[in-house]
PDB file of C-alpha atoms and ligand atoms in Angstrom:
ATOM      1  CA  MET A  13     -26.546   2.884  19.787  1.00 93.00           C
ATOM      2  CA  ALA A  14     -25.765   2.339  16.089  1.00 98.00           C
ATOM      3  CA  ARG A  15     -25.163  -0.937  14.280  1.00 98.00           C
ATOM      4  CA  ILE A  16     -21.669  -1.216  12.812  1.00 98.00           C
ATOM      5  CA  PHE A  17     -20.351  -3.848  10.446  1.00 98.00           C
ATOM      6  CA  VAL A  18     -16.619  -4.579  10.674  1.00 98.00           C
ATOM      7  CA  THR A  19     -15.177  -6.647   7.836  1.00 98.00           C
ATOM      8  CA  ARG A  20     -12.405  -8.325   9.878  1.00 98.00           C
ATOM      9  CA  GLU A  21     -11.152  -8.830  13.413  1.00 98.00           C
ATOM     10  CA  LEU A  22      -8.474  -6.157  14.112  1.00 98.00           C
ATOM     11  CA  PRO A  23      -5.411  -6.136  16.373  1.00 98.00           C
ATOM     12  CA  GLY A  24      -5.415  -4.012  19.533  1.00 97.00           C
ATOM     13  CA  ALA A  25      -8.136  -2.622  21.734  1.00 97.00           C
ATOM     14  CA  GLY A  26      -9.927  -0.356  19.228  1.00 98.00           C
ATOM     15  CA  LEU A  27     -12.833  -2.633  18.431  1.00 98.00           C
ATOM     16  CA  ALA A  28     -13.542  -3.296  22.114  1.00 98.00           C
ATOM     17  CA  ARG A  29     -13.805   0.484  22.610  1.00 98.00           C
ATOM     18  CA  LEU A  30     -16.239   0.685  19.703  1.00 98.00           C
ATOM     19  CA  GLY A  31     -18.276  -2.153  21.216  1.00 98.00           C
ATOM     20  CA  GLU A  32     -18.721  -0.213  24.456  1.00 98.00           C
ATOM     21  CA  VAL A  33     -20.742   2.405  22.571  1.00 96.00           C
ATOM     22  CA  HIS A  34     -22.282   0.647  19.581  1.00 98.00           C
ATOM     23  CA  ARG A  35     -23.601  -2.733  18.459  1.00 98.00           C
ATOM     24  CA  VAL A  36     -20.677  -4.164  16.522  1.00 98.00           C
ATOM     25  CA  GLU A  37     -20.869  -7.135  14.170  1.00 98.00           C
ATOM     26  CA  ILE A  38     -17.449  -8.447  13.122  1.00 98.00           C
ATOM     27  CA  TRP A  39     -17.035 -10.698  10.068  1.00 98.00           C
ATOM     28  CA  PRO A  40     -15.517 -13.731  11.818  1.00 97.00           C
ATOM     29  CA  ALA A  41     -13.493 -15.389   9.029  1.00 97.00           C
ATOM     30  CA  PRO A  42      -9.820 -14.730   8.220  1.00 96.00           C
ATOM     31  CA  LEU A  43     -10.627 -14.083   4.541  1.00 97.00           C
ATOM     32  CA  PRO A  44     -12.647 -11.082   3.328  1.00 97.00           C
ATOM     33  CA  PRO A  45     -16.422 -11.443   3.328  1.00 98.00           C
ATOM     34  CA  PRO A  46     -17.640 -12.640  -0.073  1.00 98.00           C
ATOM     35  CA  ARG A  47     -19.545  -9.893  -1.858  1.00 98.00           C
ATOM     36  CA  ALA A  48     -23.003 -11.233  -0.906  1.00 98.00           C
ATOM     37  CA  ASP A  49     -22.005 -11.384   2.776  1.00 98.00           C
ATOM     38  CA  LEU A  50     -20.552  -7.888   2.643  1.00 98.00           C
ATOM     39  CA  LEU A  51     -23.785  -6.531   1.157  1.00 98.00           C
ATOM     40  CA  ARG A  52     -25.806  -8.445   3.758  1.00 98.00           C
ATOM     41  CA  GLY A  53     -23.526  -7.142   6.530  1.00 98.00           C
ATOM     42  CA  VAL A  54     -23.975  -3.477   5.615  1.00 98.00           C
ATOM     43  CA  ALA A  55     -27.754  -3.714   5.138  1.00 98.00           C
ATOM     44  CA  GLY A  56     -29.184  -1.718   8.031  1.00 95.00           C
ATOM     45  CA  ALA A  57     -25.740  -0.736   9.351  1.00 98.00           C
ATOM     46  CA  GLU A  58     -25.041   2.921  10.144  1.00 98.00           C
ATOM     47  CA  GLY A  59     -21.288   2.443  10.307  1.00 98.00           C
ATOM     48  CA  LEU A  60     -18.806   0.353   8.322  1.00 99.00           C
ATOM     49  CA  LEU A  61     -15.205  -0.384   9.243  1.00 98.00           C
ATOM     50  CA  CYS A  62     -13.598  -1.900   6.159  1.00 98.00           C
ATOM     51  CA  LEU A  63     -10.236  -2.964   4.762  1.00 98.00           C
ATOM     52  CA  LEU A  64      -8.422  -1.991   1.565  1.00 98.00           C
ATOM     53  CA  SER A  65      -9.501  -5.347   0.105  1.00 97.00           C
ATOM     54  CA  ASP A  66     -13.211  -4.462   0.391  1.00 98.00           C
ATOM     55  CA  ARG A  67     -14.730  -2.718  -2.639  1.00 98.00           C
ATOM     56  CA  ILE A  68     -16.949   0.066  -1.326  1.00 98.00           C
ATOM     57  CA  ASP A  69     -18.895   1.257  -4.361  1.00 98.00           C
ATOM     58  CA  ALA A  70     -22.294   2.460  -5.516  1.00 98.00           C
ATOM     59  CA  GLU A  71     -23.766  -1.047  -5.324  1.00 98.00           C
ATOM     60  CA  LEU A  72     -22.704  -1.338  -1.688  1.00 98.00           C
ATOM     61  CA  PHE A  73     -24.027   2.108  -0.803  1.00 98.00           C
ATOM     62  CA  ALA A  74     -27.354   1.188  -2.449  1.00 98.00           C
ATOM     63  CA  ALA A  75     -27.522  -1.923  -0.240  1.00 98.00           C
ATOM     64  CA  ALA A  76     -26.810   0.138   2.900  1.00 98.00           C
ATOM     65  CA  SER A  77     -29.536   2.748   3.079  1.00 97.00           C
ATOM     66  CA  ASN A  78     -28.797   3.639   6.737  1.00 98.00           C
ATOM     67  CA  LEU A  79     -25.039   4.023   6.245  1.00 98.00           C
ATOM     68  CA  ARG A  80     -23.598   7.288   7.620  1.00 98.00           C
ATOM     69  CA  ALA A  81     -19.908   6.556   8.080  1.00 98.00           C
ATOM     70  CA  VAL A  82     -17.169   4.455   6.479  1.00 98.00           C
ATOM     71  CA  ALA A  83     -13.805   4.077   8.224  1.00 98.00           C
ATOM     72  CA  ASN A  84     -11.113   2.505   6.062  1.00 98.00           C
ATOM     73  CA  PHE A  85      -8.436   0.588   7.969  1.00 98.00           C
ATOM     74  CA  ALA A  86      -5.705   2.039   5.710  1.00 98.00           C
ATOM     75  CA  VAL A  87      -4.218   5.343   4.654  1.00 97.00           C
ATOM     76  CA  GLY A  88      -5.042   4.542   1.011  1.00 97.00           C
ATOM     77  CA  TYR A  89      -8.669   4.768  -0.040  1.00 97.00           C
ATOM     78  CA  ASP A  90      -8.689   3.741  -3.688  1.00 97.00           C
ATOM     79  CA  ASN A  91     -11.119   0.951  -2.755  1.00 98.00           C
ATOM     80  CA  ILE A  92     -13.836   3.513  -1.968  1.00 98.00           C
ATOM     81  CA  ASP A  93     -16.032   5.406  -4.420  1.00 97.00           C
ATOM     82  CA  LEU A  94     -15.643   8.780  -2.727  1.00 97.00           C
ATOM     83  CA  ALA A  95     -17.831  10.671  -5.189  1.00 96.00           C
ATOM     84  CA  GLU A  96     -20.728   8.324  -4.502  1.00 97.00           C
ATOM     85  CA  ALA A  97     -20.162   8.531  -0.742  1.00 98.00           C
ATOM     86  CA  GLU A  98     -20.150  12.311  -0.930  1.00 97.00           C
ATOM     87  CA  ARG A  99     -23.300  12.332  -3.073  1.00 97.00           C
ATOM     88  CA  ARG A 100     -25.054  10.268  -0.416  1.00 97.00           C
ATOM     89  CA  GLY A 101     -23.690  12.341   2.492  1.00 97.00           C
ATOM     90  CA  ILE A 102     -21.694   9.425   3.893  1.00 98.00           C
ATOM     91  CA  ALA A 103     -18.535  10.417   5.790  1.00 98.00           C
ATOM     92  CA  VAL A 104     -15.341   8.542   4.865  1.00 98.00           C
ATOM     93  CA  GLY A 105     -12.134   8.422   6.904  1.00 98.00           C
ATOM     94  CA  ASN A 106      -8.670   6.837   6.726  1.00 98.00           C
ATOM     95  CA  THR A 107      -5.682   6.233   9.026  1.00 98.00           C
ATOM     96  CA  PRO A 108      -2.856   8.625   8.057  1.00 97.00           C
ATOM     97  CA  GLY A 109       0.330   9.243  10.016  1.00 98.00           C
ATOM     98  CA  VAL A 110       0.463   6.211  12.268  1.00 98.00           C
ATOM     99  CA  LEU A 111       1.817   3.864   9.589  1.00 98.00           C
ATOM    100  CA  THR A 112       4.338   6.257   8.057  1.00 98.00           C
ATOM    101  CA  GLU A 113       7.496   5.096   9.834  1.00 98.00           C
ATOM    102  CA  THR A 114       6.556   1.401   9.801  1.00 98.00           C
ATOM    103  CA  THR A 115       5.980   1.482   6.054  1.00 98.00           C
ATOM    104  CA  ALA A 116       9.249   3.371   5.546  1.00 98.00           C
ATOM    105  CA  ASP A 117      11.064   0.674   7.584  1.00 98.00           C
ATOM    106  CA  LEU A 118       9.651  -2.028   5.320  1.00 98.00           C
ATOM    107  CA  THR A 119      10.536  -0.026   2.221  1.00 98.00           C
ATOM    108  CA  PHE A 120      14.123   0.152   3.347  1.00 98.00           C
ATOM    109  CA  GLY A 121      14.051  -3.550   4.130  1.00 98.00           C
ATOM    110  CA  LEU A 122      12.977  -4.206   0.532  1.00 98.00           C
ATOM    111  CA  ILE A 123      15.707  -1.915  -0.800  1.00 98.00           C
ATOM    112  CA  LEU A 124      18.319  -3.925   1.116  1.00 98.00           C
ATOM    113  CA  ALA A 125      16.723  -7.275   0.285  1.00 98.00           C
ATOM    114  CA  ALA A 126      16.597  -6.481  -3.428  1.00 98.00           C
ATOM    115  CA  ALA A 127      20.078  -4.973  -3.731  1.00 98.00           C
ATOM    116  CA  ARG A 128      21.856  -7.665  -1.708  1.00 98.00           C
ATOM    117  CA  GLY A 129      19.701 -10.625  -2.773  1.00 97.00           C
ATOM    118  CA  LEU A 130      18.874 -11.409   0.861  1.00 97.00           C
ATOM    119  CA  ILE A 131      15.892 -13.658   0.205  1.00 96.00           C
ATOM    120  CA  GLY A 132      17.685 -15.882  -2.306  1.00 95.00           C
ATOM    121  CA  ALA A 133      20.881 -16.005  -0.226  1.00 97.00           C
ATOM    122  CA  ALA A 134      18.964 -17.019   2.900  1.00 97.00           C
ATOM    123  CA  ALA A 135      17.180 -19.752   0.931  1.00 97.00           C
ATOM    124  CA  ASP A 136      20.542 -21.004  -0.381  1.00 97.00           C
ATOM    125  CA  ALA A 137      21.970 -21.135   3.169  1.00 98.00           C
ATOM    126  CA  ARG A 138      18.944 -22.966   4.505  1.00 98.00           C
ATOM    127  CA  GLU A 139      18.536 -25.374   1.604  1.00 98.00           C
ATOM    128  CA  GLY A 140      22.127 -26.631   1.383  1.00 98.00           C
ATOM    129  CA  ARG A 141      23.396 -24.598  -1.600  1.00 98.00           C
ATOM    130  CA  TRP A 142      25.963 -22.741   0.559  1.00 98.00           C
ATOM    131  CA  ARG A 143      29.104 -24.849   0.067  1.00 97.00           C
ATOM    132  CA  THR A 144      31.861 -22.384   0.904  1.00 98.00           C
ATOM    133  CA  TRP A 145      32.694 -18.707   1.222  1.00 97.00           C
ATOM    134  CA  GLU A 146      32.602 -17.575  -2.380  1.00 96.00           C
ATOM    135  CA  PRO A 147      34.559 -14.534  -3.602  1.00 97.00           C
ATOM    136  CA  ALA A 148      32.129 -14.041  -6.459  1.00 97.00           C
ATOM    137  CA  GLY A 149      29.040 -15.544  -4.885  1.00 97.00           C
ATOM    138  CA  TRP A 150      25.849 -13.646  -4.023  1.00 97.00           C
ATOM    139  CA  LEU A 151      27.159 -10.336  -5.352  1.00 97.00           C
ATOM    140  CA  GLY A 152      24.701  -7.479  -5.177  1.00 97.00           C
ATOM    141  CA  HIS A 153      24.826  -3.705  -5.380  1.00 97.00           C
ATOM    142  CA  ASP A 154      25.728  -1.254  -2.628  1.00 98.00           C
ATOM    143  CA  VAL A 155      22.939   0.701  -1.015  1.00 98.00           C
ATOM    144  CA  HIS A 156      25.205   3.169   0.796  1.00 98.00           C
ATOM    145  CA  GLY A 157      26.198   6.081  -1.383  1.00 98.00           C
ATOM    146  CA  ALA A 158      23.679   5.150  -4.107  1.00 98.00           C
ATOM    147  CA  THR A 159      21.032   7.453  -5.568  1.00 98.00           C
ATOM    148  CA  LEU A 160      17.433   6.966  -4.448  1.00 98.00           C
ATOM    149  CA  LEU A 161      14.499   8.425  -6.367  1.00 98.00           C
ATOM    150  CA  VAL A 162      11.389   8.849  -4.218  1.00 98.00           C
ATOM    151  CA  ILE A 163       8.300   9.209  -6.400  1.00 98.00           C
ATOM    152  CA  GLY A 164       5.592  10.744  -4.217  1.00 97.00           C
ATOM    153  CA  PRO A 165       7.333  12.984  -1.683  1.00 94.00           C
ATOM    154  CA  GLY A 166       4.649  12.816   1.026  1.00 96.00           C
ATOM    155  CA  ALA A 167       5.008  11.595   4.593  1.00 97.00           C
ATOM    156  CA  ILE A 168       6.042   8.030   3.737  1.00 98.00           C
ATOM    157  CA  GLY A 169       8.343   9.089   0.901  1.00 98.00           C
ATOM    158  CA  SER A 170      10.001  11.636   3.205  1.00 98.00           C
ATOM    159  CA  ALA A 171      10.407   9.013   5.946  1.00 98.00           C
ATOM    160  CA  VAL A 172      12.161   6.748   3.436  1.00 98.00           C
ATOM    161  CA  ALA A 173      14.388   9.680   2.425  1.00 98.00           C
ATOM    162  CA  ARG A 174      15.365  10.229   6.085  1.00 98.00           C
ATOM    163  CA  ARG A 175      16.517   6.603   6.298  1.00 98.00           C
ATOM    164  CA  ALA A 176      18.446   7.058   3.065  1.00 98.00           C
ATOM    165  CA  ASP A 177      20.358   9.938   4.676  1.00 98.00           C
ATOM    166  CA  GLY A 178      21.724   7.462   7.221  1.00 98.00           C
ATOM    167  CA  PHE A 179      23.068   5.383   4.321  1.00 98.00           C
ATOM    168  CA  ALA A 180      24.745   8.443   2.789  1.00 98.00           C
ATOM    169  CA  MET A 181      22.494   8.150  -0.246  1.00 98.00           C
ATOM    170  CA  ARG A 182      21.734  10.967  -2.633  1.00 98.00           C
ATOM    171  CA  VAL A 183      17.966  11.436  -2.671  1.00 98.00           C
ATOM    172  CA  LEU A 184      15.976  12.751  -5.626  1.00 98.00           C
ATOM    173  CA  PHE A 185      12.259  13.460  -5.450  1.00 97.00           C
ATOM    174  CA  ALA A 186       9.553  13.477  -8.100  1.00 97.00           C
ATOM    175  CA  GLY A 187       6.075  14.821  -7.554  1.00 92.00           C
ATOM    176  CA  ARG A 188       3.180  16.178  -9.554  1.00 83.00           C
ATOM    177  CA  GLY A 189       4.220  17.656 -12.877  1.00 86.00           C
ATOM    178  CA  ASP A 190       7.871  16.578 -12.657  1.00 93.00           C
ATOM    179  CA  ASP A 191       9.504  14.964 -15.671  1.00 94.00           C
ATOM    180  CA  LEU A 192      10.284  11.416 -14.551  1.00 97.00           C
ATOM    181  CA  ALA A 193      12.637  10.310 -17.333  1.00 97.00           C
ATOM    182  CA  PRO A 194      15.803  12.221 -16.340  1.00 97.00           C
ATOM    183  CA  ARG A 195      15.400  11.275 -12.689  1.00 98.00           C
ATOM    184  CA  LEU A 196      14.774   7.611 -13.551  1.00 98.00           C
ATOM    185  CA  ALA A 197      17.971   7.607 -15.590  1.00 98.00           C
ATOM    186  CA  GLU A 198      19.996   8.825 -12.608  1.00 98.00           C
ATOM    187  CA  ALA A 199      18.561   6.596  -9.871  1.00 98.00           C
ATOM    188  CA  ASP A 200      19.949   3.349  -8.469  1.00 98.00           C
ATOM    189  CA  PHE A 201      16.731   2.769  -6.545  1.00 98.00           C
ATOM    190  CA  VAL A 202      13.260   4.007  -7.489  1.00 98.00           C
ATOM    191  CA  SER A 203      10.706   3.857  -4.677  1.00 98.00           C
ATOM    192  CA  LEU A 204       6.984   4.507  -5.192  1.00 98.00           C
ATOM    193  CA  HIS A 205       4.913   6.320  -2.552  1.00 97.00           C
ATOM    194  CA  LEU A 206       1.829   7.467  -4.428  1.00 95.00           C
ATOM    195  CA  PRO A 207      -1.831   6.752  -3.886  1.00 96.00           C
ATOM    196  CA  LEU A 208      -3.613   4.864  -6.652  1.00 96.00           C
ATOM    197  CA  SER A 209      -5.873   6.973  -8.846  1.00 94.00           C
ATOM    198  CA  ASP A 210      -6.667   7.460 -12.530  1.00 93.00           C
ATOM    199  CA  ALA A 211      -3.658   9.792 -12.592  1.00 92.00           C
ATOM    200  CA  THR A 212      -1.196   7.283 -11.152  1.00 95.00           C
ATOM    201  CA  GLN A 213      -2.392   3.914 -12.499  1.00 96.00           C
ATOM    202  CA  GLY A 214       0.308   2.391 -14.705  1.00 97.00           C
ATOM    203  CA  LEU A 215       2.717   5.238 -13.875  1.00 97.00           C
ATOM    204  CA  ILE A 216       5.649   2.839 -14.248  1.00 98.00           C
ATOM    205  CA  GLY A 217       5.386   1.066 -17.593  1.00 98.00           C
ATOM    206  CA  GLU A 218       7.707   0.012 -20.396  1.00 98.00           C
ATOM    207  CA  PRO A 219       9.164   3.496 -21.152  1.00 98.00           C
ATOM    208  CA  GLU A 220       9.835   4.240 -17.479  1.00 98.00           C
ATOM    209  CA  LEU A 221      11.484   0.858 -16.884  1.00 98.00           C
ATOM    210  CA  GLU A 222      13.578   1.320 -20.029  1.00 98.00           C
ATOM    211  CA  ALA A 223      14.643   4.742 -18.744  1.00 98.00           C
ATOM    212  CA  MET A 224      16.105   3.147 -15.605  1.00 98.00           C
ATOM    213  CA  LYS A 225      19.701   1.919 -15.370  1.00 98.00           C
ATOM    214  CA  PRO A 226      20.299  -1.819 -15.897  1.00 98.00           C
ATOM    215  CA  THR A 227      21.834  -1.817 -12.400  1.00 98.00           C
ATOM    216  CA  ALA A 228      18.812  -0.135 -10.776  1.00 98.00           C
ATOM    217  CA  TYR A 229      16.006  -1.553  -8.631  1.00 98.00           C
ATOM    218  CA  LEU A 230      12.298  -0.730  -8.508  1.00 98.00           C
ATOM    219  CA  ILE A 231      10.641  -0.764  -5.074  1.00 98.00           C
ATOM    220  CA  ASN A 232       6.861  -0.567  -4.676  1.00 98.00           C
ATOM    221  CA  THR A 233       5.222  -0.400  -1.251  1.00 98.00           C
ATOM    222  CA  ALA A 234       2.241   1.707  -2.391  1.00 98.00           C
ATOM    223  CA  ARG A 235      -0.268  -0.002  -4.706  1.00 98.00           C
ATOM    224  CA  GLY A 236       0.305  -2.736  -7.293  1.00 98.00           C
ATOM    225  CA  GLU A 237      -1.617  -0.925 -10.012  1.00 98.00           C
ATOM    226  CA  LEU A 238       1.013   1.844 -10.161  1.00 98.00           C
ATOM    227  CA  VAL A 239       3.206  -0.574 -12.104  1.00 98.00           C
ATOM    228  CA  ASP A 240       2.464  -2.313 -15.397  1.00 98.00           C
ATOM    229  CA  GLN A 241       3.320  -5.801 -14.166  1.00 98.00           C
ATOM    230  CA  SER A 242       3.707  -7.329 -17.640  1.00 97.00           C
ATOM    231  CA  ALA A 243       6.213  -4.613 -18.487  1.00 98.00           C
ATOM    232  CA  LEU A 244       7.993  -5.283 -15.194  1.00 98.00           C
ATOM    233  CA  ARG A 245       8.282  -8.995 -15.976  1.00 98.00           C
ATOM    234  CA  ARG A 246       9.697  -8.198 -19.438  1.00 97.00           C
ATOM    235  CA  ALA A 247      12.143  -5.650 -17.986  1.00 98.00           C
ATOM    236  CA  LEU A 248      13.385  -8.188 -15.424  1.00 98.00           C
ATOM    237  CA  ASP A 249      13.705 -10.912 -18.085  1.00 97.00           C
ATOM    238  CA  ARG A 250      15.622  -8.622 -20.448  1.00 97.00           C
ATOM    239  CA  GLY A 251      17.822  -7.256 -17.657  1.00 97.00           C
ATOM    240  CA  SER A 252      16.623  -3.712 -18.342  1.00 98.00           C
ATOM    241  CA  ILE A 253      16.707  -3.293 -14.562  1.00 98.00           C
ATOM    242  CA  ALA A 254      18.637  -5.299 -11.961  1.00 98.00           C
ATOM    243  CA  GLY A 255      15.671  -6.304  -9.834  1.00 98.00           C
ATOM    244  CA  ALA A 256      12.564  -5.254  -7.995  1.00 98.00           C
ATOM    245  CA  GLY A 257      11.029  -5.513  -4.557  1.00 98.00           C
ATOM    246  CA  ILE A 258       7.273  -5.235  -4.316  1.00 98.00           C
ATOM    247  CA  ASP A 259       5.074  -5.348  -1.232  1.00 98.00           C
ATOM    248  CA  VAL A 260       1.974  -4.787  -3.353  1.00 98.00           C
ATOM    249  CA  SER A 261       0.626  -6.334  -6.526  1.00 98.00           C
ATOM    250  CA  SER A 262      -2.436  -6.540  -8.703  1.00 98.00           C
ATOM    251  CA  PRO A 263      -4.311  -8.641  -7.796  1.00 97.00           C
ATOM    252  CA  GLU A 264      -3.476  -9.395  -4.175  1.00 98.00           C
ATOM    253  CA  PRO A 265      -2.467 -12.124  -3.743  1.00 97.00           C
ATOM    254  CA  LEU A 266      -1.045 -12.895  -7.185  1.00 97.00           C
ATOM    255  CA  ASP A 267      -2.615 -15.989  -8.744  1.00 95.00           C
ATOM    256  CA  ALA A 268      -0.368 -19.062  -8.682  1.00 93.00           C
ATOM    257  CA  ASP A 269       0.103 -18.866 -12.471  1.00 94.00           C
ATOM    258  CA  ASN A 270       0.879 -15.121 -12.544  1.00 95.00           C
ATOM    259  CA  PRO A 271       3.905 -14.536 -14.807  1.00 93.00           C
ATOM    260  CA  LEU A 272       5.562 -12.381 -12.147  1.00 94.00           C
ATOM    261  CA  HIS A 273       6.213 -15.474 -10.027  1.00 91.00           C
ATOM    262  CA  GLY A 274       8.838 -16.691 -12.499  1.00 91.00           C
ATOM    263  CA  ALA A 275      10.643 -13.363 -12.748  1.00 94.00           C
ATOM    264  CA  ARG A 276      14.341 -13.101 -12.052  1.00 88.00           C
ATOM    265  CA  ASN A 277      15.481 -10.949  -9.093  1.00 94.00           C
ATOM    266  CA  LEU A 278      11.996 -10.156  -7.902  1.00 97.00           C
ATOM    267  CA  THR A 279      11.051 -10.149  -4.221  1.00 96.00           C
ATOM    268  CA  VAL A 280       7.304 -10.215  -3.555  1.00 96.00           C
ATOM    269  CA  LEU A 281       5.949  -9.568  -0.064  1.00 97.00           C
ATOM    270  CA  PRO A 282       2.309  -9.995   1.009  1.00 98.00           C
ATOM    271  CA  HIS A 283       1.433  -6.280   1.530  1.00 98.00           C
ATOM    272  CA  ILE A 284       2.997  -6.016   4.997  1.00 98.00           C
ATOM    273  CA  GLY A 285       4.192  -2.382   4.902  1.00 98.00           C
ATOM    274  CA  SER A 286       2.204  -1.385   7.990  1.00 98.00           C
ATOM    275  CA  ALA A 287       2.286  -4.808   9.634  1.00 98.00           C
ATOM    276  CA  SER A 288       3.772  -4.180  13.074  1.00 98.00           C
ATOM    277  CA  HIS A 289       1.824  -4.867  16.266  1.00 98.00           C
ATOM    278  CA  ALA A 290       1.954  -1.231  17.365  1.00 98.00           C
ATOM    279  CA  THR A 291       1.034   0.248  13.993  1.00 98.00           C
ATOM    280  CA  ARG A 292      -1.883  -2.032  13.182  1.00 98.00           C
ATOM    281  CA  SER A 293      -3.281  -1.348  16.691  1.00 98.00           C
ATOM    282  CA  ALA A 294      -2.857   2.389  16.137  1.00 98.00           C
ATOM    283  CA  MET A 295      -4.630   2.119  12.770  1.00 98.00           C
ATOM    284  CA  ALA A 296      -7.558   0.391  14.492  1.00 98.00           C
ATOM    285  CA  GLU A 297      -7.722   3.213  17.043  1.00 98.00           C
ATOM    286  CA  LEU A 298      -7.858   5.867  14.294  1.00 98.00           C
ATOM    287  CA  ALA A 299     -10.517   3.968  12.360  1.00 98.00           C
ATOM    288  CA  VAL A 300     -12.608   3.689  15.518  1.00 98.00           C
ATOM    289  CA  ASP A 301     -12.083   7.410  16.298  1.00 98.00           C
ATOM    290  CA  ASN A 302     -13.363   8.207  12.799  1.00 98.00           C
ATOM    291  CA  LEU A 303     -16.491   6.092  13.271  1.00 98.00           C
ATOM    292  CA  LEU A 304     -17.252   7.330  16.775  1.00 98.00           C
ATOM    293  CA  ALA A 305     -17.005  10.951  15.648  1.00 98.00           C
ATOM    294  CA  ALA A 306     -19.168  10.560  12.555  1.00 98.00           C
ATOM    295  CA  LEU A 307     -21.849   8.515  14.303  1.00 98.00           C
ATOM    296  CA  ASP A 308     -21.914  11.226  16.984  1.00 98.00           C
ATOM    297  CA  ARG A 309     -22.449  13.761  14.149  1.00 97.00           C
ATOM    298  CA  ARG A 310     -19.028  15.334  14.665  1.00 98.00           C
ATOM    299  CA  PRO A 311     -16.414  15.721  11.902  1.00 97.00           C
ATOM    300  CA  MET A 312     -14.137  12.698  11.516  1.00 98.00           C
ATOM    301  CA  PRO A 313     -10.596  13.432  12.804  1.00 98.00           C
ATOM    302  CA  HIS A 314      -9.185  11.959   9.570  1.00 98.00           C
ATOM    303  CA  PRO A 315     -11.694  12.552   6.771  1.00 98.00           C
ATOM    304  CA  VAL A 316     -11.106  11.936   3.080  1.00 96.00           C
ATOM    305  CA  THR A 317     -13.185  13.635   0.438  1.00 84.00           C
ATOM    306  CA  GLU A 318     -13.494  13.455  -3.326  1.00 72.00           C
ATOM    307  CA  SER A 319     -11.813  16.860  -3.692  1.00 67.00           C
ATOM    308  CA  ARG A 320      -8.633  15.397  -2.157  1.00 57.00           C
ATOM    309  CA  ARG A 321      -8.309  12.655  -4.741  1.00 55.00           C
ATOM    310  CA  PRO A 322      -4.946  12.913  -6.520  1.00 51.00           C
ATOM    311  CA  ASP A 323      -6.554  12.939  -9.959  1.00 47.00           C
ATOM    312  CA  SER A 324      -8.747  15.882  -8.991  1.00 41.00           C
ATOM    313  CA  ASN A 325      -5.603  17.999  -9.519  1.00 40.00           C
ATOM    314  CA  ARG A 326      -6.173  19.548  -6.128  1.00 39.00           C
ATOM    315  CA  GLY A 327      -5.449  16.636  -3.849  1.00 41.00           C
ATOM    316  CA  PRO A 328      -1.968  15.413  -2.948  1.00 45.00           C
ATOM    317  CA  LEU A 329      -0.122  13.218  -5.440  1.00 45.00           C
ATOM    318  CA  HIS A 330       1.511  11.325  -2.601  1.00 47.00           C
ATOM    319  CA  TYR A 331       0.710   9.487   0.585  1.00 48.00           C
ATOM    320  CA  GLU A 332       0.283  11.841   3.513  1.00 47.00           C
TER     321      GLU A 332
HETATM  322  C1  DGY B 424      -2.474   1.491   3.529  1.00 67.42           C
HETATM  323  O1  DGY B 424      -2.722   1.820   4.694  1.00 67.42           O
HETATM  324  O2  DGY B 424      -3.006   2.035   2.572  1.00 67.42           O
HETATM  325  C2  DGY B 424      -1.455   0.417   3.334  1.00 67.42           C
HETATM  326  O3  DGY B 424      -1.392  -0.032   2.049  1.00 67.42           O
HETATM  327  C3  DGY B 424      -1.677  -0.735   4.291  1.00 67.42           C
HETATM  328  O4  DGY B 424      -1.406  -0.306   5.557  1.00 67.42           O
END
């Protein structure tokens, strides 16, 4: 029986299954464990089940000399120092596949919300600013028939593209090595589906936003750091693009005084791409499967290794 530290209570039955086999300690609070508590929690633990908000780095590995397995409750794993884990022989796993369709649903929700101003219109209706049916009120842009650029044509990007087919959209893709500028200039919607790495950080900055049409929208359901947020604020202020919908930001949550809060035509969601009951339960099951396998000295069903990092030039430049 191994000791496992879990950094948050999870939905579904996965953790109970883990508890039948191992001694599980779950961080009880709704907020992430402060660093000192995280380091205390992993000391002596052989397994760690962590979230994307936990930084799993060399300092943590040094504090966890018995650690053999880390299961991230996410498909993304930019919060984990994979090279250090590999150097120490610690297995790392993620939760691919099960959140693909749920994240694509949310992406499409953001596309519609941004283009049709749903959030602002709903607030107007609720807060008494809806006085009459207005011929020129709450005008947005059509989603049907528009051109969607998917940057990162992996599983999630492809699932978004399938939804776009139902809206009779023209879909363009951009992946590793593709020239972004001409595609950005053609798109009405630009949707990001890339993992965060040295290669993708700041991928969308001033030049990319300037290359977009003034009627186009930027959608980000991947990682906040893919976008230069100061450049995004300036682009929204100047009207270089029509709006943006972001489910992710840097940091998360945004501080109350973050300049993005005042931006025009920006919808910010609290990183809920995978947040459905069924999907979060399925993610917990995969994370537990990863831990059970590794602690039993079997290969994890969903391992991630340093050689699969996008910036290694061998790994995928998209979410699988
Ligand atoms: C992930 O899994 O990486 C998402 O960002 C959250 O589900």
